[in-house]
Coordinates of C-alpha atoms and ligand atoms in Angstrom, one line a residue:
X1 CA 40.3 28.0 1.7
X2 CA 42.9 25.2 2.2
X3 CA 45.2 27.7 4.0
X4 CA 42.3 28.8 6.3
X5 CA 41.6 25.2 7.2
X6 CA 45.3 24.7 8.0
X7 CA 45.1 27.8 10.2
X8 CA 42.1 26.4 12.0
X9 CA 44.0 23.2 12.6
X10 CA 46.8 25.1 14.1
X11 CA 44.4 27.3 16.2
X12 CA 42.7 24.1 17.5
X13 CA 46.1 22.8 18.6
X14 CA 47.3 26.0 20.1
X15 CA 44.2 26.7 22.0
X16 CA 43.7 23.1 23.1
X17 CA 40.2 23.4 21.7
X18 CA 39.4 19.7 21.9
X19 CA 39.8 19.8 25.7
X20 CA 36.1 20.7 26.1
X21 CA 36.1 19.6 29.8
X22 CA 38.9 22.1 30.6
X23 CA 37.0 24.8 28.7
X24 CA 34.0 24.3 30.9
X25 CA 36.1 24.3 34.0
X26 CA 37.8 27.6 33.0
X27 CA 34.6 29.5 32.0
X28 CA 31.4 29.5 34.0
X29 CA 29.7 31.3 31.2
X30 CA 30.6 28.9 28.5
X31 CA 26.9 27.8 27.9
X32 CA 25.7 31.3 27.5
X33 CA 28.6 32.2 25.2
X34 CA 28.1 29.2 22.9
X35 CA 24.4 28.8 22.7
X36 CA 21.7 30.9 20.9
X37 CA 18.0 30.9 20.7
X38 CA 15.2 31.6 18.2
X39 CA 11.9 31.9 20.0
X40 CA 11.6 28.7 22.0
X41 CA 14.3 27.0 19.9
X42 CA 17.6 26.7 21.8
X43 CA 20.8 25.6 20.1
X44 CA 23.6 24.7 22.4
X45 CA 27.0 24.1 20.9
X46 CA 29.0 24.7 24.0
X47 CA 29.9 21.0 24.3
X48 CA 31.6 21.2 20.9
X49 CA 35.4 21.9 20.6
X50 CA 34.9 25.6 19.8
X51 CA 36.3 28.8 21.3
X52 CA 36.3 32.4 20.1
X53 CA 39.3 32.0 17.9
X54 CA 37.9 28.9 16.3
X55 CA 34.7 30.8 15.6
X56 CA 36.7 33.7 14.1
X57 CA 38.4 31.2 11.9
X58 CA 35.1 29.6 10.8
X59 CA 33.7 33.0 10.1
X60 CA 36.7 33.7 7.9
X61 CA 36.1 30.5 6.1
X62 CA 32.4 31.3 5.5
X63 CA 33.5 34.6 4.1
X64 CA 36.1 33.1 1.8
X65 CA 33.6 30.5 0.5
X66 CA 31.1 33.3 0.0
X67 CA 28.4 31.4 1.9
X68 CA 26.2 34.4 2.4
X69 CA 26.4 35.4 -1.3
X70 CA 25.5 31.8 -2.2
X71 CA 22.6 31.8 0.2
X72 CA 21.3 35.0 -1.3
X73 CA 21.6 33.6 -4.8
X74 CA 19.5 30.6 -3.7
X75 CA 16.8 32.7 -2.1
X76 CA 16.8 35.0 -5.2
X77 CA 16.0 32.0 -7.5
X78 CA 19.4 32.0 -9.4
X79 CA 20.2 28.9 -11.3
X80 CA 22.5 27.4 -8.6
X81 CA 22.0 23.8 -9.5
X82 CA 24.3 24.1 -12.5
X83 CA 24.5 20.5 -13.6
X84 CA 20.7 20.4 -14.1
X85 CA 20.3 24.1 -15.0
X86 CA 17.8 24.7 -12.2
X87 CA 17.0 27.2 -9.5
X88 CA 16.7 25.8 -5.9
X89 CA 13.5 27.2 -4.4
X90 CA 12.0 25.0 -1.8
X91 CA 12.0 28.2 0.3
X92 CA 9.3 29.5 -2.1
X93 CA 7.0 26.7 -1.1
X94 CA 6.9 28.0 2.4
X95 CA 7.2 31.7 1.5
X96 CA 4.4 32.8 3.9
X97 CA 5.3 36.4 3.3
X98 CA 4.2 35.8 -0.2
X99 CA 6.9 38.2 -1.5
X100 CA 7.6 37.9 -5.1
X101 CA 10.1 35.2 -6.2
X102 CA 11.3 35.3 -9.8
X103 CA 12.5 32.3 -11.7
X104 CA 13.7 33.5 -15.1
X105 CA 11.6 36.6 -14.8
X106 CA 8.3 34.9 -13.7
X107 CA 6.9 35.1 -10.2
X108 CA 6.4 31.6 -8.9
X109 CA 4.2 32.5 -6.0
X110 CA 0.8 32.5 -7.8
X111 CA 1.4 28.9 -8.9
X112 CA 2.7 27.9 -5.5
X113 CA -0.5 29.3 -3.9
X114 CA -2.8 27.8 -6.5
X115 CA -1.4 24.3 -5.9
X116 CA -1.6 24.8 -2.1
X117 CA -5.3 25.8 -2.5
X118 CA -6.1 22.8 -4.7
X119 CA -4.4 20.4 -2.2
X120 CA -6.4 22.0 0.6
X121 CA -9.7 21.5 -1.2
X122 CA -8.8 17.9 -2.0
X123 CA -7.6 17.2 1.5
X124 CA -10.7 18.7 3.0
X125 CA -12.9 16.7 0.7
X126 CA -11.2 13.4 1.6
X127 CA -11.2 14.3 5.4
X128 CA -14.9 15.3 5.4
X129 CA -16.0 12.4 3.2
X130 CA -17.3 14.8 0.5
X131 CA -14.9 12.9 -1.9
X132 CA -15.8 9.3 -1.7
X133 CA -14.7 6.0 -3.1
X134 CA -16.4 4.5 -6.2
X135 CA -19.0 2.6 -4.1
X136 CA -19.9 5.7 -2.1
X137 CA -17.9 5.0 1.0
X138 CA -15.8 7.5 2.9
X139 CA -12.0 7.1 2.4
X140 CA -10.4 5.6 5.6
X141 CA -6.9 4.7 4.3
X142 CA -4.5 6.7 2.2
X143 CA -1.6 4.8 0.6
X144 CA 1.3 6.9 -0.6
X145 CA 3.3 5.2 -3.3
X146 CA 6.7 6.9 -3.7
X147 CA 10.3 6.5 -2.9
X148 CA 13.3 8.7 -1.7
X149 CA 12.2 12.3 -1.5
X150 CA 8.6 11.3 -2.5
X151 CA 8.4 9.0 0.6
X152 CA 10.8 9.8 3.4
X153 CA 9.4 13.3 4.2
X154 CA 5.8 12.3 4.4
X155 CA 6.7 9.1 6.4
X156 CA 8.9 11.0 8.8
X157 CA 6.5 13.9 9.3
X158 CA 3.4 11.8 9.7
X159 CA 5.0 9.9 12.6
X160 CA 6.4 13.1 14.0
X161 CA 2.9 14.7 14.1
X162 CA 0.9 11.8 15.3
X163 CA -0.8 13.8 18.0
X164 CA -2.3 16.0 15.2
X165 CA -3.3 13.2 13.0
X166 CA -7.1 13.2 12.8
X167 CA -7.6 12.3 9.2
X168 CA -7.6 8.9 7.5
X169 CA -5.0 6.3 8.3
X170 CA -1.8 6.6 6.2
X171 CA 0.4 3.9 4.7
X172 CA 3.6 4.2 2.7
X173 CA 4.8 1.9 0.0
X174 CA 8.2 2.5 -1.4
X175 CA 10.3 -0.6 -1.9
X176 CA 10.3 -2.5 -5.3
X177 CA 10.2 -5.6 -3.1
X178 CA 6.6 -6.9 -3.7
X179 CA 6.5 -7.7 0.0
X180 CA 6.0 -4.0 0.7
X181 CA 2.8 -3.5 -1.3
X182 CA 1.5 -7.0 -0.7
X183 CA 1.7 -6.4 3.1
X184 CA 0.0 -3.0 2.7
X185 CA -2.8 -4.2 0.5
X186 CA -3.7 -6.8 3.1
X187 CA -4.4 -4.1 5.6
X188 CA -6.9 -2.1 3.5
X189 CA -10.3 -2.3 2.0
X190 CA -10.3 -1.3 -1.7
X191 CA -13.7 0.5 -1.3
X192 CA -12.2 2.9 1.2
X193 CA -8.7 3.3 -0.1
X194 CA -7.1 6.2 -1.8
X195 CA -3.7 5.7 -3.5
X196 CA -1.5 8.8 -3.9
X197 CA 1.2 8.1 -6.6
X198 CA 4.0 10.5 -5.7
X199 CA 6.9 10.9 -8.1
X200 CA 8.7 14.1 -9.2
X201 CA 9.7 12.5 -12.5
X202 CA 6.9 9.9 -12.8
X203 CA 9.5 7.5 -14.2
X204 CA 10.9 5.9 -11.1
X205 CA 10.7 2.2 -11.6
X206 CA 9.8 1.4 -8.0
X207 CA 6.9 3.8 -7.9
X208 CA 5.6 3.0 -11.4
X209 CA 5.7 -0.7 -10.7
X210 CA 3.9 -0.4 -7.3
X211 CA 1.4 2.0 -8.8
X212 CA 0.6 -0.5 -11.6
X213 CA 0.1 -3.2 -8.9
X214 CA -2.2 -0.9 -6.9
X215 CA -4.1 0.0 -10.1
X216 CA -4.6 -3.7 -10.9
X217 CA -5.7 -4.3 -7.4
X218 CA -8.5 -1.6 -7.5
X219 CA -9.5 -2.6 -11.1
X220 CA -9.6 -6.2 -10.1
X221 CA -11.7 -5.7 -6.9
X222 CA -14.0 -2.8 -8.0
X223 CA -13.8 -2.7 -11.8
X224 CA -11.8 -0.4 -14.2
X225 CA -14.3 2.4 -13.8
X226 CA -13.5 2.7 -10.1
X227 CA -9.9 3.6 -10.6
X228 CA -10.5 7.3 -11.0
X229 CA -12.1 7.5 -7.5
X230 CA -9.2 5.8 -5.8
X231 CA -6.1 7.5 -7.2
X232 CA -4.5 10.8 -7.0
X233 CA -1.0 11.9 -8.2
X234 CA 1.7 14.3 -7.3
X235 CA 4.4 15.1 -9.9
X236 CA 6.3 17.7 -11.9
X237 CA 5.7 15.6 -15.1
X238 CA 2.0 16.2 -15.7
X239 CA 2.1 14.7 -19.2
X240 CA 3.3 11.4 -17.8
X241 CA 0.6 11.4 -15.1
X242 CA -2.1 11.9 -17.8
X243 CA -0.7 8.9 -19.6
X244 CA -1.2 6.8 -16.5
X245 CA -4.8 7.7 -16.5
X246 CA -5.3 9.7 -13.3
X247 CA -8.1 12.3 -13.4
X248 CA -6.6 15.8 -13.9
X249 CA -8.6 17.2 -11.0
X250 CA -6.7 14.8 -8.7
X251 CA -3.2 15.7 -10.0
X252 CA -1.1 18.1 -8.0
X253 CA 1.9 19.6 -9.6
X254 CA 5.3 21.0 -8.4
X255 CA 8.3 22.3 -10.3
X256 CA 11.8 21.3 -11.3
X257 CA 13.2 23.9 -8.9
X258 CA 12.1 21.7 -6.0
X259 CA 14.6 18.9 -5.3
X260 CA 13.1 15.6 -4.4
X261 CA 14.7 15.6 -0.9
X262 CA 13.4 19.1 -0.3
X263 CA 9.9 18.4 -1.5
X264 CA 7.9 17.7 1.7
X265 CA 6.8 21.3 1.5
X266 CA 5.3 20.9 -1.9
X267 CA 2.3 18.7 -3.1
X268 CA 4.5 15.8 -2.0
X269 CA 3.2 16.8 1.5
X270 CA -0.4 16.0 0.4
X271 CA -0.7 12.8 2.5
X272 CA 0.5 14.7 5.5
X273 CA -2.0 17.4 4.8
X274 CA -4.8 14.8 4.5
X275 CA -3.6 13.4 7.9
X276 CA -3.3 16.6 9.9
X277 CA -5.5 19.1 8.0
X278 CA -4.7 22.3 6.1
X279 CA -4.4 24.5 9.2
X280 CA -1.7 22.3 10.8
X281 CA 0.0 21.9 7.4
X282 CA 0.1 25.7 7.2
X283 CA 1.7 25.8 10.7
X284 CA 4.3 23.4 9.4
X285 CA 5.1 25.7 6.4
X286 CA 5.2 28.7 8.9
X287 CA 7.9 26.8 10.8
X288 CA 10.0 26.4 7.7
X289 CA 9.5 30.0 6.8
X290 CA 10.6 31.2 10.2
X291 CA 13.9 29.5 9.7
X292 CA 14.3 30.9 6.2
X293 CA 13.9 34.5 7.6
X294 CA 16.3 33.7 10.3
X295 CA 18.9 32.1 8.0
X296 CA 18.6 35.2 5.6
X297 CA 18.8 37.9 8.3
X298 CA 20.5 36.8 11.4
X299 CA 24.2 37.7 11.9
X300 CA 26.5 34.8 11.6
X301 CA 27.1 34.2 15.3
X302 CA 23.4 34.1 16.1
X303 CA 22.5 32.2 12.9
X304 CA 21.7 28.7 13.8
X305 CA 21.9 27.0 10.4
X306 CA 25.2 28.9 9.7
X307 CA 26.6 27.7 13.0
X308 CA 25.4 24.2 12.5
X309 CA 27.0 24.1 9.1
X310 CA 30.3 25.7 10.2
X311 CA 30.5 23.3 13.1
X312 CA 29.7 20.4 10.8
X313 CA 32.5 21.5 8.5
X314 CA 34.9 21.9 11.4
X315 CA 34.2 18.4 12.7
X316 CA 34.7 16.9 9.3
X317 CA 37.7 18.9 7.9
X318 CA 39.6 20.4 10.8
X319 CA 39.1 17.6 13.4
X320 CA 38.7 14.8 10.8
X321 CA 35.6 13.1 12.2
X322 CA 34.0 10.8 9.7
X323 CA 30.4 10.6 10.8
X324 CA 27.7 12.3 12.8
X325 CA 25.0 10.7 14.9
X326 CA 21.5 12.2 14.9
X327 CA 20.0 11.3 18.3
X328 CA 16.4 12.6 18.8
X329 CA 15.2 12.1 22.3
X330 CA 11.7 12.1 20.8
X331 CA 10.2 8.8 19.7
X332 CA 8.1 10.5 17.1
X333 CA 11.3 11.6 15.4
X334 CA 12.3 8.0 14.9
X335 CA 12.5 8.5 11.1
X336 CA 14.3 11.8 11.3
X337 CA 17.8 10.2 11.0
X338 CA 16.7 8.3 7.9
X339 CA 15.2 11.5 6.5
X340 CA 18.4 13.4 7.2
X341 CA 20.4 10.6 5.6
X342 CA 18.9 11.4 2.2
X343 CA 18.9 15.2 2.8
X344 CA 22.5 15.3 3.8
X345 CA 24.2 12.4 2.1
X346 CA 22.5 12.8 -1.3
X347 CA 23.1 16.5 -1.2
X348 CA 26.7 16.5 0.0
X349 CA 28.1 13.1 -0.9
X350 CA 30.0 14.6 -3.8
X351 CA 33.6 14.6 -5.1
X352 CA 33.6 17.4 -7.7
X353 CA 33.4 21.1 -7.2
X354 CA 31.2 23.7 -8.8
X355 CA 34.2 24.3 -11.1
X356 CA 34.2 20.6 -12.2
X357 CA 37.5 19.9 -10.5
X358 CA 38.1 17.3 -7.7
X359 CA 37.1 18.7 -4.2
X360 CA 40.0 19.6 -1.9
X361 CA 38.0 18.7 1.3
X362 CA 36.3 15.7 2.8
X363 CA 32.7 16.3 1.9
X364 CA 29.5 15.1 3.7
X365 CA 30.0 12.8 6.6
X366 CA 28.1 9.5 7.2
X367 CA 24.9 10.5 8.9
X368 CA 23.2 7.9 11.0
X369 CA 21.2 7.6 14.2
X370 CA 18.2 6.3 16.2
X371 CA 16.0 7.8 18.8
X372 CA 17.2 7.9 22.4
X373 CA 16.9 6.0 24.7
X374 CA 16.9 3.0 22.3
X375 CA 20.3 3.9 20.8
X376 CA 21.8 4.0 24.3
X377 CA 21.2 0.2 24.6
X378 CA 22.6 -0.5 21.2
X379 CA 25.4 1.6 19.8
X380 CA 26.3 4.3 22.4
X381 CA 29.1 2.1 23.6
X382 CA 31.0 2.9 20.5
X383 CA 30.2 6.6 20.8
X384 CA 31.5 6.7 24.3
X385 CA 34.5 4.4 24.1
X386 CA 35.1 3.5 20.5
X387 CA 38.3 4.7 18.7
X388 CA 36.5 7.1 16.4
X389 CA 35.1 10.4 17.7
X390 CA 31.5 10.7 16.6
X391 CA 29.9 14.1 17.1
X392 CA 26.4 13.6 18.5
X393 CA 23.4 15.8 17.8
X394 CA 20.8 15.6 20.4
X395 CA 17.3 17.0 20.1
X396 CA 14.6 17.1 22.8
X397 CA 11.3 18.8 23.6
X398 CA 10.7 20.5 26.9
X399 CA 7.2 19.0 27.0
X400 CA 5.8 15.7 25.7
X401 CA 2.3 15.4 24.5
X402 CA 1.4 12.9 27.1
X403 CA 0.4 15.1 30.1
X404 CA -0.3 12.2 32.4
X405 CA 3.1 10.6 31.6
X406 CA 5.1 13.6 32.6
X407 CA 7.4 11.4 34.7
X408 CA 8.4 9.5 31.6
X409 CA 9.3 12.7 29.9
X410 CA 11.4 13.7 32.8
X411 CA 13.3 10.4 32.6
X412 CA 13.7 11.0 28.8
X413 CA 15.2 14.5 29.5
X414 CA 17.5 13.2 32.3
X415 CA 18.8 10.5 29.9
X416 CA 19.4 13.0 27.0
X417 CA 21.3 15.4 29.3
X418 CA 23.2 12.6 31.0
X419 CA 24.5 11.4 27.6
X420 CA 25.9 14.7 26.5
X421 CA 27.4 15.3 29.9
X422 CA 29.0 11.9 30.0
X423 CA 30.4 12.4 26.5
X424 CA 32.0 15.7 27.5
X425 CA 33.2 14.8 31.0
X426 CA 34.2 11.2 30.6
X427 CA 35.9 9.4 33.5
X428 CA 39.6 9.4 34.2
X429 CA 41.6 6.3 35.2
X430 CA 42.0 7.6 38.7
X431 CA 38.3 8.1 39.0
X432 CA 37.6 4.7 37.6
X433 CA 40.0 3.1 40.0
X434 CA 38.7 5.0 43.0
X435 CA 35.2 3.9 42.2
X436 CA 36.2 0.3 42.2
X437 CA 38.3 0.4 45.3
X438 CA 35.6 2.3 47.2
X439 CA 33.4 -0.8 46.5
X440 CA 36.0 -3.0 48.2
X441 CA 37.9 -4.2 45.1
X442 CA 41.6 -4.9 45.9
X443 CA 44.2 -2.7 44.3
X444 CA 45.7 -5.2 41.8
X445 CA 42.3 -6.2 40.4
X446 CA 41.2 -2.5 40.3
X447 CA 44.3 -1.8 38.2
X448 CA 43.2 -4.4 35.7
X449 CA 39.6 -3.5 35.5
X450 CA 39.8 0.3 35.7
X451 CA 41.2 0.9 32.1
X452 CA 38.0 -0.7 30.7
X453 CA 35.9 1.8 32.7
X454 CA 37.7 4.9 31.5
X455 CA 35.9 7.3 29.3
X456 CA 38.1 9.7 27.5
X457 CA 35.5 12.5 27.6
X458 CA 35.9 15.6 25.4
X459 CA 33.6 14.0 22.9
X460 CA 31.6 16.7 21.1
X461 CA 27.9 17.0 21.0
X462 CA 25.3 19.7 20.4
X463 CA 21.8 19.9 21.6
X464 CA 18.6 21.4 20.1
X465 CA 15.7 22.0 22.5
X466 CA 12.2 23.0 21.5
X467 CA 9.0 23.5 23.5
X468 CA 6.9 20.7 22.0
X469 CA 7.0 18.7 18.8
X470 CA 4.1 20.4 16.9
X471 CA 3.8 21.3 13.2
X472 CA 5.6 24.6 13.6
X473 CA 8.5 23.0 15.5
X474 CA 8.9 20.2 13.0
X475 CA 8.9 22.7 10.1
X476 CA 11.6 24.6 11.8
X477 CA 13.7 21.6 12.5
X478 CA 13.6 20.3 8.9
X479 CA 14.4 23.8 7.5
X480 CA 17.2 24.1 10.0
X481 CA 18.9 21.0 8.7
X482 CA 18.2 21.9 5.1
X483 CA 20.1 25.1 5.5
X484 CA 22.9 23.4 7.4
X485 CA 23.4 21.1 4.5
X486 CA 23.4 24.2 2.2
X487 CA 26.1 25.9 4.3
X488 CA 28.3 22.8 4.3
X489 CA 27.8 22.4 0.6
X490 CA 28.8 26.0 0.0
X491 CA 31.9 25.5 2.1
X492 CA 32.8 22.4 0.1
X493 CA 32.0 24.4 -3.1
X494 CA 30.0 21.5 -4.4
X495 CA 26.5 21.4 -6.0
X496 CA 24.3 20.1 -3.2
X497 CA 21.3 19.8 -5.5
X498 CA 22.0 17.1 -8.1
X499 CA 22.3 13.4 -7.5
X500 CA 24.2 11.8 -10.3
X501 CA 25.6 9.2 -7.9
X502 CA 22.3 7.3 -7.9
X503 CA 22.3 6.9 -11.7
X504 CA 24.8 4.2 -12.4
X505 CA 23.1 1.6 -10.2
X506 CA 19.8 2.4 -11.9
X507 CA 21.3 2.0 -15.3
X508 CA 22.9 -1.3 -14.5
X509 CA 19.7 -2.6 -12.9
X510 CA 17.9 -2.0 -16.2
X511 CA 20.6 -4.0 -18.0
X512 CA 20.4 -6.8 -15.5
X513 CA 16.7 -7.3 -15.5
X514 CA 16.6 -9.4 -18.7
X515 CA 19.5 -11.4 -17.2
X516 CA 17.6 -12.3 -14.0
X517 CA 14.5 -12.9 -16.1
X518 CA 16.6 -15.6 -17.9
X519 CA 16.2 -13.9 -21.3
X520 CA 19.8 -12.9 -21.7
X521 CA 23.0 -14.5 -20.6
X522 CA 25.2 -13.1 -17.8
X523 CA 28.4 -13.8 -19.7
X524 CA 29.1 -10.1 -20.5
X525 CA 29.1 -9.4 -16.7
X526 CA 32.0 -9.8 -14.3
X527 CA 32.4 -13.3 -12.8
X528 CA 31.0 -12.3 -9.4
X529 CA 27.8 -10.9 -11.0
X530 CA 27.5 -13.9 -13.3
X531 CA 28.1 -16.3 -10.4
X532 CA 25.5 -14.6 -8.3
X533 CA 23.0 -14.6 -11.1
X534 CA 23.5 -18.3 -11.7
X535 CA 23.1 -19.1 -7.9
X536 CA 19.9 -17.0 -7.7
X537 CA 18.4 -18.5 -10.8
X538 CA 19.2 -22.0 -9.8
X539 CA 17.7 -21.6 -6.3
X540 CA 14.6 -19.9 -7.8
X541 CA 13.9 -22.8 -10.2
Ligands
G6P601 O1 10.2 11.5 -7.0 P1 10.9 10.6 -8.0 O2 11.1 11.3 -9.3 O3 10.1 9.3 -8.1 O4 12.3 10.3 -7.4 C1 12.5 9.6 -6.2 C2 13.9 9.6 -5.8 O5 14.6 8.9 -6.8 C3 16.0 9.2 -7.1 O6 16.7 8.0 -7.2 C4 16.7 10.3 -6.4 O7 18.0 9.9 -6.0 C5 15.9 10.9 -5.3 O8 16.4 12.2 -5.0 C6 14.5 10.9 -5.5 O9 13.8 11.5 -4.4

């Protein structure tokens, strides 16, 4: 692998691959050669620093890393999450073909379908008003209590699918900070509220603490007997849910082969289903399934998740770019960058290979972003003229949902396209100077100012276009990025499906709680921690 990466570096140098502007000038068909479609989904990577030889090299890399074999093992239900001894089968949750999927000899599809049916019946009951609060009122507000994978997916997708939201209002409480639940409880009426406690493990301190606060709120306002009418739960740990006291009929399970950050397709999607209805939720699953079929079957050069992953690896390890910006020109995808941060950074922020040795590559990049056009007025300066090259990933719908605001959508499209064009083309010193002198600036001054107005150009970006942001399109987009993360993880030869890196902080927080409660002394901690504890406790007195 290392040698193949070195070869790619040499190829990039020899073929002048990073001169993207020159590549466009030399080849009128560059767009059609370096873009591909799947239905109405268009993936354009022609503004990345690729050429045929680079793609050949990336293909060799995929072969050497056995990406296709690893992909097949995932779909087959092999135990590929080796540190936790689990299969990785979020694809089973959206397996609309219903073909058998075996985990340790047992077909998981009957259980998947049974939970989906139970969720559907519950969601229908809440939406229609057949399932009421303790005082006989219809549920108007659903509050999801969860964090990480038990929060980010429903939060992101609910906003993304706002035009399809015809069920009760949704709220999300995740942070341990009491402000989060307190501000939410102020907005709701206990008689018409339903809390969904969402936690894969049902041990996460934030979720358990917020759930206890919510439980006390309902019991305090409506009496202990009302609790059963106002709570539901989603978890893989059904015994722990039972201990919390939630009615079994309102508990929706999933399985240890669903990673938290891949769980939006499972019962974790219940709030979304309540918001948009079972039919739309089904379309969302269809979208994910369409990408699964494509990822499994399409040849590499037409395989969008493969290409996305290979280009991601190329940016990181051949060209050495440290981060990637996710820039949806779609206000309703405002939480998509945050969603991808967990998906990508928790999956591929690793330093040890599948063979338990240190990795030989740079693994996952920093993933960040904001929707356009807001980002333009904040951080695009650095993307255009900063000293790091930051590959940008644009996404935009051909049609907005606001038919009478078509003009605003046209402005949105123009901005999106202008940004990727500007990143690629840039502006030379001569062009900058000519622009200034044409406006009457004298030569000496133009010489001083022009360098500040130079854009190096040749800054890579890729663009994803879809017809309209509907449940199917969103399902496709999420699955596309899930598989991209898979491909990159396979190339790094890491386990993308564990998350030991979040453990240490959790352990230390448990140890520090008695210290900040004033029950234990801070003397066993380092002087900074002890000093901070002292300052906080003094100020809180
Ligand atoms: O769903 P839960 O078990 O409550 O876990 C919630 C989150 O907590 C952890 O810290 C993990 O890093 C995440 O992957 C997970 O999504």
